[in-house]
């Protein structure tokens, strides 16, 4: 339960915290009771904000309480959509003294911020009375105890206000108004005084996890013993907790602080305590692996992965400033494993396009997701085929999506599988195979993927061999087929990696000889990658897996006796191009980067259609496509990048055959933009050779920060700018020196960061460099235009701004005389003058005049300073008349008014019986008054305090006489007061009791005595004074006498007595202490053989014999404690000797 503090916050404090007025309701200062709960509430208006405000609870200057949320500190946040008001609550569960101190609440948005402060004071709960242990020694004896006097004011403080009137009537309080005022003052919180500590613990300490912290106090007594408690439990010294005591200083060192050490600590010295609270800060969770950008097509799975610095950290996922959560459709799934966290989108749609953020308490990362409609790419198209009868024809194509199905058509008619026609779909490859080709199979074949406006076509050519009658002497002839792969009569284009089979029909009689050559080299191999297959009337040239080196001119020559024929073919091998080279970043912007590269050295034999670009963040393994359409230029501007993050780029070249391998990665680069231009550039002052400029920082600074400013100038009409400062200027102002007098100059200022210079900020017009004569003028603050009043001992610091050029001469006078520099400090600058008095005295009062002078021009202003203090007491207070229940008072004004006017007087009365003062009048302006409603039969005194603006006088003026309100017709005759004689001779009120004690244990005997003067106490054993024997400890606590016998032995048995003596007499009590020994049976009895031998010869009585046994046993036990067990055994053996028995 928290008590609201009624003390209003000053207007100055409110103005200091209201930066932008975001708070609708601020937390208030409170006085709390230890062990109770407290709740602080703050409301923030977000109607004018673009984003959700962020609120922090801080203790002291910098301790963020958000990381301390738990059982002790609880935070709550609610939002009202109708009023757009955020409500924040901080609850402190079971307040401890360590929670006392100053707190601050900060609300911030992107463009606004606001803060407020409040104080928490903790009062200790009332502790119950301690139980007196000595009461347990008293016998249960009924005795009438005197009634304790009841403190009426303590009773009123704990009572309900509705019971005040009943209590006042019961105890005879008639002045209810004065009673209420006194109660109000008694309930004011007074700081508790501590006599044991010179320096206490601070209210709170903060330490990082795994670090060391030292708690230190200083005590009054250098020999005092301290206890350290943690959450109420005493701390034992160990390697983790180290206690140190050096002189008056006591320290507790906690090594390797963990979260378990976040607790409340106490230092106890006797009954005095001091408290503190230790906050263990966990290191902020940072992001070690940033989010990657994703570029996917509709339906693909997206996994945003991030890695943080701590396991089990709490993260928050957001998309475009909207927090993501598990919804009913399970669109988003969140997964974490140790330090790794994932955001999973099973099937991406166009609605998922956006920027995804992840937040921790110490880091932030974001990644872009772009989703494209599905576009089917043809990785390998079908090719024309030329086959002969009974051979196999196979059309094959490859597309980008494995799930895409399609249909095959021949001359527009769908092809269905049969025994001879087979259709296959394996992954991304689609095949149409025709076995035992027949002439009717020739035609145009087309593959159309399902769901796409795309078709792939090829032609099947049937090679029919006709056997004609040829004369026997027919010269050879080569019949080349110009269809199929031949783009001209002598050129054949082959894609690298594909198979080339060239079937050349040959005629001639007799059968000609065939020779294939590449250049000047004959090809004779019949096996291998390049081979020649000769059949009747047909020569086949085969290249398996065509390579770039296979490109060239090939010659086929056929000869027979009738002649020869020759044909030349050019085989061209086309391939994907080489990767682009020299990829580098030429320039960067805030979120852009310009990339250039060189075309590939080999284009693959086909023209370059364009380029594809990819980027990735440094350290990531995921590449993101930047374009789907081919980019034809060798310069590309990448956009939508994150400022301050390192990126790498790579480029692919594309021709008609396919996509090249990726280029080498570019060097890492970081998008950083120069700042915007400085704002509000203006001229602050102009001299004969100087010009002072002022400006504000740029509106946009960015991740590159701000290193400083560059100032340049040039003459009007000139284009050559001259730099004014060699080093960067960090301040928002600069004075350019060495300028030509009378010239018109232009100035500009540019901000500088790692990205370079910002755009310049220019003055709207040129500045003439010439000193301007300005009349001196004092700008006296408004509060100094009236009499300036301060109290004695306060500091006076008056800052008087002025203007004038050149610099005016400022002089101060007091009452027409120069100011004494030993009493009043004066400091002058170019724009103001300061009058300073460290500790004001009444002699500093007077009229101070400030005079400014520039040549023959001057200005002056006066300030009346009045130093005041509390007035003296009124004088000559007297009772002028008493009638009925009334008394008339008069007095004179005080001799010392405190250097100001008396604003009134406060009159109080007191009954002479109780001498309790009650206020009758406050702010009484006259020097006389009438006090009414006095009680019949009472005698009253009166006192009067004078009052001015500093408050009431320290001492009152007391009336010389008294006012007696006598009963009508009766004369009051007071009897002489007789003081009661409190002296008496000593008398024991509680006697000593007999004790039975076991040997080896400590005991105490107790009695109580009274007497005045305080009697002298003498303890005796067997009528012998004990004295300063260290075995006995004698105590006297408010008449309760205790004699402690430490580790009693058989020698301590006997009669103890206590004697009390003073000058009026003496008294004595006594008791008997009987010692009981621990007996061992075989030691206490003689040996049976020795008993039979002695028979009746034992002359010693049984009691004497038993006493000897006991003495031997006690000696043996004592000897064992002092020596080792071997000697103890020897002593036990002596106990069995006959002579000892």
Coordinates of C-alpha atoms in Angstrom, one line a residue, residues 63-535:
X63 CA 19.8 1.7 -14.3
X64 CA 17.2 0.2 -16.7
X65 CA 14.6 -1.8 -14.7
X66 CA 13.3 -3.6 -17.8
X67 CA 16.0 -6.2 -17.5
X68 CA 15.0 -6.8 -13.9
X69 CA 11.5 -8.0 -14.6
X70 CA 10.5 -10.9 -12.4
X71 CA 8.8 -11.6 -9.0
X72 CA 9.9 -8.4 -7.5
X73 CA 9.4 -6.0 -10.5
X74 CA 6.4 -6.6 -12.8
X75 CA 5.5 -4.5 -15.9
X76 CA 2.2 -4.3 -17.7
X77 CA 1.2 -2.5 -20.9
X78 CA -2.4 -1.9 -22.3
X79 CA -3.7 0.0 -25.3
X80 CA -7.0 1.7 -25.8
X81 CA -7.9 1.7 -29.5
X82 CA -10.6 4.3 -29.1
X83 CA -8.5 6.9 -27.4
X84 CA -5.1 5.7 -28.7
X85 CA -3.7 5.9 -25.2
X86 CA -1.0 3.5 -24.0
X87 CA -1.1 2.7 -20.3
X88 CA 2.1 1.4 -18.7
X89 CA 2.3 0.1 -15.1
X90 CA 5.3 -0.9 -12.9
X91 CA 4.5 -2.9 -9.8
X92 CA 7.0 -3.4 -7.0
X93 CA 6.1 -6.5 -5.0
X94 CA 6.9 -6.4 -1.3
X95 CA 8.9 -3.2 -1.1
X96 CA 12.3 -3.3 0.6
X97 CA 14.4 -0.4 1.8
X98 CA 16.7 -0.9 -1.3
X99 CA 13.8 0.3 -3.5
X100 CA 14.0 3.8 -2.1
X101 CA 15.5 6.5 -4.4
X102 CA 14.8 8.5 -7.5
X103 CA 13.1 7.0 -10.5
X104 CA 12.6 8.2 -14.1
X105 CA 10.1 7.3 -16.7
X106 CA 11.1 7.9 -20.4
X107 CA 8.7 7.7 -23.3
X108 CA 10.2 8.0 -26.8
X109 CA 9.0 7.7 -30.4
X110 CA 10.9 8.3 -33.7
X111 CA 10.3 12.0 -33.7
X112 CA 9.4 12.9 -30.1
X113 CA 10.4 12.1 -26.5
X114 CA 9.3 12.9 -23.0
X115 CA 10.4 12.0 -19.4
X116 CA 9.3 12.6 -15.8
X117 CA 10.8 11.9 -12.4
X118 CA 9.4 10.7 -9.1
X119 CA 10.7 9.7 -5.7
X120 CA 10.1 6.6 -3.6
X121 CA 10.6 6.7 0.2
X122 CA 10.4 3.5 2.2
X123 CA 9.4 3.4 5.9
X124 CA 10.2 0.4 8.1
X125 CA 7.3 -1.5 9.5
X126 CA 6.7 -1.4 13.2
X127 CA 8.5 -4.3 15.0
X128 CA 7.0 -6.1 17.9
X129 CA 8.5 -5.7 21.4
X130 CA 11.3 -8.1 22.1
X131 CA 10.8 -10.8 24.6
X132 CA 12.9 -10.5 27.8
X133 CA 14.6 -13.9 28.3
X134 CA 15.1 -13.2 32.0
X135 CA 11.4 -13.3 32.6
X136 CA 11.6 -17.0 32.2
X137 CA 13.6 -17.3 35.4
X138 CA 10.9 -15.7 37.5
X139 CA 8.4 -17.7 39.5
X140 CA 4.7 -17.4 38.6
X141 CA 3.7 -15.0 41.3
X142 CA 0.7 -12.7 41.0
X143 CA 1.6 -9.2 41.7
X144 CA -0.3 -6.0 41.0
X145 CA 1.6 -4.0 38.4
X146 CA 1.3 -0.3 38.2
X147 CA -0.8 0.9 35.3
X148 CA 1.2 2.2 32.4
X149 CA 0.6 5.8 31.4
X150 CA -1.1 5.9 28.1
X151 CA 0.4 8.2 25.4
X152 CA -2.7 9.9 24.0
X153 CA -0.9 11.1 20.9
X154 CA 0.3 7.6 20.0
X155 CA -3.2 6.4 20.5
X156 CA -4.5 9.2 18.2
X157 CA -1.9 8.4 15.5
X158 CA -3.1 4.9 15.2
X159 CA -6.8 5.6 15.5
X160 CA -9.3 6.3 12.7
X161 CA -10.2 10.0 12.2
X162 CA -13.8 9.2 13.1
X163 CA -12.6 8.2 16.6
X164 CA -10.7 11.5 17.3
X165 CA -13.6 13.2 19.0
X166 CA -14.4 10.3 21.3
X167 CA -10.7 9.9 22.4
X168 CA -10.4 13.7 22.9
X169 CA -13.4 13.7 25.2
X170 CA -12.2 10.7 27.1
X171 CA -8.8 12.2 27.9
X172 CA -9.9 15.8 28.3
X173 CA -8.6 17.4 25.1
X174 CA -10.7 20.5 24.4
X175 CA -8.8 22.2 21.6
X176 CA -9.7 20.0 18.7
X177 CA -8.2 22.3 16.1
X178 CA -4.8 22.4 17.8
X179 CA -5.0 18.6 18.2
X180 CA -5.4 18.1 14.5
X181 CA -2.5 20.4 13.6
X182 CA -0.2 18.7 16.0
X183 CA -1.2 15.3 14.7
X184 CA -0.4 16.5 11.2
X185 CA 3.1 17.5 12.2
X186 CA 3.6 14.2 14.1
X187 CA 2.7 12.2 11.0
X188 CA 5.4 13.9 8.9
X189 CA 8.1 11.5 7.8
X190 CA 11.2 12.0 9.9
X191 CA 14.5 10.4 8.8
X192 CA 15.6 7.7 11.1
X193 CA 18.9 8.3 12.8
X194 CA 21.5 5.7 13.0
X195 CA 24.3 5.8 15.6
X196 CA 26.3 2.8 14.4
X197 CA 27.2 3.8 10.9
X198 CA 29.4 6.6 9.7
X199 CA 28.6 5.8 6.0
X200 CA 25.8 3.5 4.9
X201 CA 25.3 1.4 1.8
X202 CA 24.0 3.1 -1.3
X203 CA 20.4 2.5 -2.1
X204 CA 21.2 0.3 -5.1
X205 CA 24.2 -1.2 -6.9
X206 CA 24.5 -2.6 -10.4
X207 CA 27.0 -5.1 -11.7
X208 CA 27.4 -7.1 -14.9
X209 CA 27.0 -10.8 -14.9
X210 CA 30.3 -12.7 -14.0
X211 CA 31.9 -9.5 -12.6
X212 CA 32.8 -8.6 -9.1
X213 CA 31.1 -6.1 -6.8
X214 CA 32.2 -4.6 -3.4
X215 CA 29.7 -3.4 -0.8
X216 CA 31.3 -1.1 1.7
X217 CA 30.2 0.6 4.9
X218 CA 32.0 2.6 7.7
X219 CA 31.0 2.0 11.3
X220 CA 31.5 4.2 14.4
X221 CA 33.2 1.5 16.5
X222 CA 36.3 0.0 14.9
X223 CA 35.8 -3.1 17.1
X224 CA 32.2 -3.6 16.1
X225 CA 31.2 -6.9 14.6
X226 CA 28.9 -6.8 11.5
X227 CA 26.6 -9.4 9.9
X228 CA 25.8 -9.5 6.2
X229 CA 22.4 -10.7 5.2
X230 CA 21.1 -11.7 1.7
X231 CA 17.3 -11.6 1.5
X232 CA 17.1 -11.9 5.3
X233 CA 19.5 -14.9 5.4
X234 CA 23.0 -14.6 7.0
X235 CA 25.9 -14.9 4.5
X236 CA 28.7 -17.3 5.4
X237 CA 32.2 -16.5 4.3
X238 CA 33.5 -18.5 1.4
X239 CA 35.4 -18.1 -1.8
X240 CA 32.4 -16.3 -3.4
X241 CA 31.6 -14.1 -0.4
X242 CA 34.7 -12.4 1.2
X243 CA 34.5 -10.3 4.3
X244 CA 37.1 -7.6 5.1
X245 CA 37.5 -5.4 8.2
X246 CA 40.1 -2.6 8.1
X247 CA 39.7 0.0 10.8
X248 CA 36.2 1.5 10.6
X249 CA 35.6 0.1 7.1
X250 CA 33.7 -3.2 6.5
X251 CA 33.4 -4.6 3.0
X252 CA 31.6 -7.5 1.4
X253 CA 33.1 -8.7 -1.9
X254 CA 30.9 -10.9 -4.2
X255 CA 33.0 -12.7 -6.8
X256 CA 31.6 -13.9 -10.2
X257 CA 28.1 -12.4 -9.7
X258 CA 25.3 -14.6 -11.1
X259 CA 21.5 -14.0 -11.4
X260 CA 21.1 -15.6 -8.0
X261 CA 23.0 -12.7 -6.5
X262 CA 20.4 -10.2 -7.7
X263 CA 18.8 -9.7 -4.2
X264 CA 18.4 -7.3 -1.2
X265 CA 21.4 -7.1 1.1
X266 CA 21.6 -5.9 4.7
X267 CA 24.5 -4.9 7.0
X268 CA 23.7 -5.3 10.7
X269 CA 25.6 -3.8 13.5
X270 CA 23.8 -4.6 16.8
X271 CA 20.3 -3.3 16.3
X272 CA 21.2 -0.9 13.5
X273 CA 20.8 -1.9 9.9
X274 CA 21.4 -0.5 6.5
X275 CA 19.9 -1.8 3.3
X276 CA 20.7 -1.9 -0.4
X277 CA 19.7 -3.9 -3.5
X278 CA 22.1 -5.4 -6.0
X279 CA 21.0 -5.6 -9.6
X280 CA 22.9 -8.1 -11.8
X281 CA 22.7 -7.1 -15.4
X282 CA 22.7 -9.8 -18.1
X283 CA 24.8 -9.0 -21.1
X284 CA 22.5 -7.7 -23.9
X285 CA 21.5 -10.3 -26.5
X286 CA 23.2 -9.4 -29.8
X287 CA 22.6 -10.9 -33.2
X288 CA 25.7 -12.8 -34.4
X289 CA 24.3 -14.0 -37.7
X290 CA 22.0 -11.5 -39.6
X291 CA 18.9 -12.3 -41.6
X292 CA 19.3 -13.0 -45.3
X293 CA 17.2 -11.6 -48.1
X294 CA 15.0 -14.1 -50.0
X295 CA 13.8 -14.0 -53.6
X296 CA 11.4 -16.9 -54.2
X297 CA 8.5 -17.9 -56.4
X298 CA 4.9 -18.5 -55.3
X299 CA 4.5 -21.7 -53.3
X300 CA 8.2 -22.1 -52.2
X301 CA 9.2 -22.5 -48.5
X302 CA 10.9 -19.6 -46.8
X303 CA 13.1 -20.0 -43.7
X304 CA 14.5 -16.8 -42.1
X305 CA 17.3 -17.9 -39.9
X306 CA 19.2 -15.8 -37.3
X307 CA 21.7 -16.6 -34.6
X308 CA 22.0 -14.7 -31.3
X309 CA 24.7 -14.5 -28.7
X310 CA 22.8 -16.2 -25.8
X311 CA 20.8 -19.5 -25.6
X312 CA 17.2 -19.3 -24.7
X313 CA 17.0 -15.6 -25.6
X314 CA 13.6 -13.9 -26.2
X315 CA 13.2 -12.5 -29.7
X316 CA 10.4 -10.7 -31.4
X317 CA 9.5 -11.1 -35.1
X318 CA 7.8 -8.3 -37.0
X319 CA 6.8 -7.7 -40.6
X320 CA 6.5 -4.1 -41.7
X321 CA 6.2 -2.9 -38.1
X322 CA 3.5 -5.5 -37.2
X323 CA 4.4 -8.2 -34.7
X324 CA 4.0 -11.8 -36.0
X325 CA 2.3 -14.5 -33.9
X326 CA 1.0 -18.0 -34.4
X327 CA -2.4 -17.6 -35.9
X328 CA -5.1 -20.1 -36.6
X329 CA -4.0 -20.7 -40.2
X330 CA -0.5 -21.6 -39.0
X331 CA 1.0 -19.4 -41.8
X332 CA 4.0 -18.5 -39.6
X333 CA 5.9 -21.0 -37.6
X334 CA 8.6 -20.1 -35.1
X335 CA 11.4 -22.4 -34.2
X336 CA 14.5 -22.2 -32.0
X337 CA 17.4 -24.4 -31.2
X338 CA 20.0 -23.1 -28.8
X339 CA 21.2 -19.8 -30.2
X340 CA 19.4 -20.2 -33.6
X341 CA 15.9 -19.0 -34.3
X342 CA 13.8 -19.5 -37.4
X343 CA 10.7 -17.9 -38.9
X344 CA 9.2 -20.4 -41.4
X345 CA 6.7 -19.6 -44.1
X346 CA 5.6 -22.9 -45.6
X347 CA 4.1 -21.7 -48.9
X348 CA 5.0 -18.1 -49.9
X349 CA 2.4 -15.9 -51.6
X350 CA 2.4 -12.5 -53.0
X351 CA 1.0 -11.1 -49.8
X352 CA 4.1 -12.2 -47.9
X353 CA 6.2 -9.6 -49.8
X354 CA 7.8 -7.2 -47.3
X355 CA 10.6 -6.5 -44.8
X356 CA 10.9 -8.9 -41.9
X357 CA 12.5 -7.8 -38.6
X358 CA 13.8 -9.6 -35.6
X359 CA 14.5 -7.7 -32.3
X360 CA 16.4 -8.6 -29.2
X361 CA 17.2 -6.5 -26.2
X362 CA 20.5 -5.6 -27.7
X363 CA 20.2 -6.0 -31.5
X364 CA 18.1 -5.8 -34.6
X365 CA 18.2 -7.3 -38.0
X366 CA 16.0 -7.3 -41.1
X367 CA 15.6 -9.1 -44.3
X368 CA 13.6 -8.5 -47.5
X369 CA 11.3 -11.1 -49.0
X370 CA 10.3 -10.9 -52.7
X371 CA 7.9 -13.3 -54.2
X372 CA 7.5 -13.7 -57.9
X373 CA 5.0 -15.5 -60.0
X374 CA 6.1 -18.9 -61.2
X375 CA 8.0 -18.7 -64.5
X376 CA 9.0 -21.8 -66.3
X377 CA 12.5 -21.8 -67.8
X378 CA 13.6 -24.1 -70.6
X379 CA 17.0 -25.5 -69.6
X380 CA 17.4 -27.7 -72.7
X381 CA 15.1 -27.6 -75.8
X382 CA 14.4 -30.5 -78.1
X383 CA 16.5 -30.8 -81.3
X384 CA 15.7 -31.9 -84.8
X385 CA 16.5 -35.5 -85.6
X386 CA 17.3 -37.4 -88.8
X387 CA 17.0 -41.1 -88.5
X388 CA 16.8 -44.1 -90.9
X389 CA 14.3 -46.8 -91.0
X390 CA 14.1 -49.2 -88.0
X391 CA 16.3 -46.9 -85.9
X392 CA 15.3 -45.2 -82.6
X393 CA 14.3 -41.6 -82.4
X394 CA 14.3 -39.8 -79.0
X395 CA 13.2 -36.2 -78.3
X396 CA 14.4 -34.8 -74.9
X397 CA 13.8 -31.5 -73.2
X398 CA 14.5 -30.1 -69.7
X399 CA 12.5 -27.5 -67.8
X400 CA 13.1 -25.7 -64.5
X401 CA 10.3 -27.2 -62.4
X402 CA 10.3 -30.9 -61.6
X403 CA 6.5 -30.9 -60.9
X404 CA 5.5 -29.6 -64.3
X405 CA 3.8 -32.1 -66.5
X406 CA 3.1 -31.8 -70.2
X407 CA 1.8 -33.3 -73.5
X408 CA 3.5 -34.3 -76.7
X409 CA 1.9 -33.5 -80.1
X410 CA 2.7 -34.6 -83.7
X411 CA 1.6 -32.2 -86.4
X412 CA -1.0 -30.8 -83.8
X413 CA -2.3 -34.2 -82.8
X414 CA -1.6 -35.5 -79.3
X415 CA 0.8 -38.4 -79.1
X416 CA -0.3 -41.3 -76.8
X417 CA 2.1 -44.0 -75.6
X418 CA 2.0 -47.4 -77.2
X419 CA 4.4 -50.4 -77.6
X420 CA 6.5 -48.5 -80.0
X421 CA 6.0 -44.9 -78.6
X422 CA 7.1 -44.3 -75.0
X423 CA 6.6 -41.1 -73.0
X424 CA 8.7 -40.5 -69.9
X425 CA 8.9 -37.8 -67.2
X426 CA 11.9 -38.1 -64.8
X427 CA 12.5 -35.0 -62.6
X428 CA 12.9 -32.0 -64.9
X429 CA 13.5 -34.1 -68.0
X430 CA 10.7 -35.1 -70.5
X431 CA 11.4 -37.7 -73.1
X432 CA 9.5 -39.0 -76.2
X433 CA 11.0 -42.2 -77.6
X434 CA 10.0 -43.8 -80.9
X435 CA 11.3 -47.3 -81.6
X436 CA 11.6 -48.9 -85.1
X437 CA 11.1 -45.6 -86.9
X438 CA 8.9 -45.7 -90.0
X439 CA 8.3 -43.2 -92.8
X440 CA 4.9 -42.2 -91.3
X441 CA 6.7 -41.1 -88.1
X442 CA 8.3 -38.1 -89.8
X443 CA 6.8 -34.8 -88.9
X444 CA 6.8 -31.8 -86.5
X445 CA 6.8 -32.8 -82.8
X446 CA 5.8 -30.4 -80.0
X447 CA 6.0 -30.5 -76.2
X448 CA 3.6 -28.2 -74.3
X449 CA 3.9 -27.9 -70.5
X450 CA 0.6 -27.9 -68.6
X451 CA -0.4 -24.5 -67.4
X452 CA 2.1 -22.4 -69.3
X453 CA 1.9 -20.6 -72.6
X454 CA 5.0 -22.3 -73.9
X455 CA 5.8 -24.9 -76.6
X456 CA 8.9 -26.6 -77.7
X457 CA 9.1 -27.9 -81.3
X458 CA 11.5 -30.1 -83.3
X459 CA 11.4 -32.0 -86.6
X460 CA 11.9 -35.7 -87.2
X461 CA 13.4 -36.4 -90.7
X462 CA 13.2 -39.8 -92.1
X463 CA 16.2 -40.8 -94.2
X464 CA 15.0 -43.2 -96.9
X465 CA 17.8 -45.2 -98.8
X466 CA 16.9 -45.8 -102.4
X467 CA 18.7 -48.4 -104.4
X468 CA 18.9 -47.5 -108.0
X469 CA 20.6 -49.3 -110.8
X470 CA 24.0 -47.7 -111.3
X471 CA 26.5 -48.5 -114.0
X472 CA 29.5 -50.3 -112.9
X473 CA 31.8 -47.5 -113.6
X474 CA 30.1 -44.7 -111.7
X475 CA 32.3 -42.0 -110.1
X476 CA 31.8 -41.5 -106.4
X477 CA 29.5 -38.8 -105.1
X478 CA 28.7 -37.4 -101.7
X479 CA 25.1 -36.6 -100.9
X480 CA 24.8 -34.2 -98.1
X481 CA 21.5 -33.5 -96.3
X482 CA 21.2 -29.7 -95.8
X483 CA 18.4 -30.0 -93.3
X484 CA 18.7 -30.6 -89.5
X485 CA 21.7 -29.2 -87.8
X486 CA 23.2 -27.6 -91.0
X487 CA 22.5 -23.9 -90.9
X488 CA 24.1 -23.6 -94.3
X489 CA 25.5 -25.9 -96.9
X490 CA 28.8 -26.3 -95.1
X491 CA 28.3 -25.2 -91.5
X492 CA 26.9 -27.4 -88.6
X493 CA 26.2 -25.9 -85.2
X494 CA 26.5 -28.2 -82.2
X495 CA 25.8 -27.4 -78.5
X496 CA 28.8 -28.2 -76.3
X497 CA 28.2 -31.5 -74.5
X498 CA 25.7 -32.8 -77.1
X499 CA 26.3 -35.6 -79.5
X500 CA 26.9 -35.0 -83.2
X501 CA 26.2 -37.8 -85.7
X502 CA 26.7 -36.9 -89.3
X503 CA 25.4 -39.5 -91.7
X504 CA 26.7 -38.9 -95.3
X505 CA 25.2 -40.9 -98.1
X506 CA 27.8 -42.1 -100.7
X507 CA 27.3 -43.5 -104.1
X508 CA 29.7 -44.9 -106.6
X509 CA 30.7 -48.1 -108.3
X510 CA 32.8 -49.7 -107.3
X511 CA 32.3 -48.8 -103.6
X512 CA 34.4 -45.7 -102.9
X513 CA 37.0 -45.3 -100.1
X514 CA 36.1 -42.7 -97.5
X515 CA 38.5 -40.5 -95.7
X516 CA 37.6 -37.9 -93.0
X517 CA 40.1 -35.2 -92.1
X518 CA 40.2 -32.3 -89.7
X519 CA 42.5 -29.8 -91.2
X520 CA 45.6 -31.8 -92.2
X521 CA 44.9 -34.7 -89.7
X522 CA 43.1 -37.8 -90.9
X523 CA 40.4 -39.3 -88.7
X524 CA 40.7 -43.0 -88.8
X525 CA 39.5 -44.1 -85.4
X526 CA 36.4 -46.4 -85.3
X527 CA 36.0 -46.2 -81.6
X528 CA 36.3 -43.5 -79.0
X529 CA 34.7 -40.1 -78.6
X530 CA 35.4 -39.0 -82.2
X531 CA 35.1 -41.9 -84.6
X532 CA 34.1 -42.8 -88.1
X533 CA 31.6 -45.6 -88.9
X534 CA 31.5 -46.8 -92.5
X535 CA 28.7 -48.8 -93.8

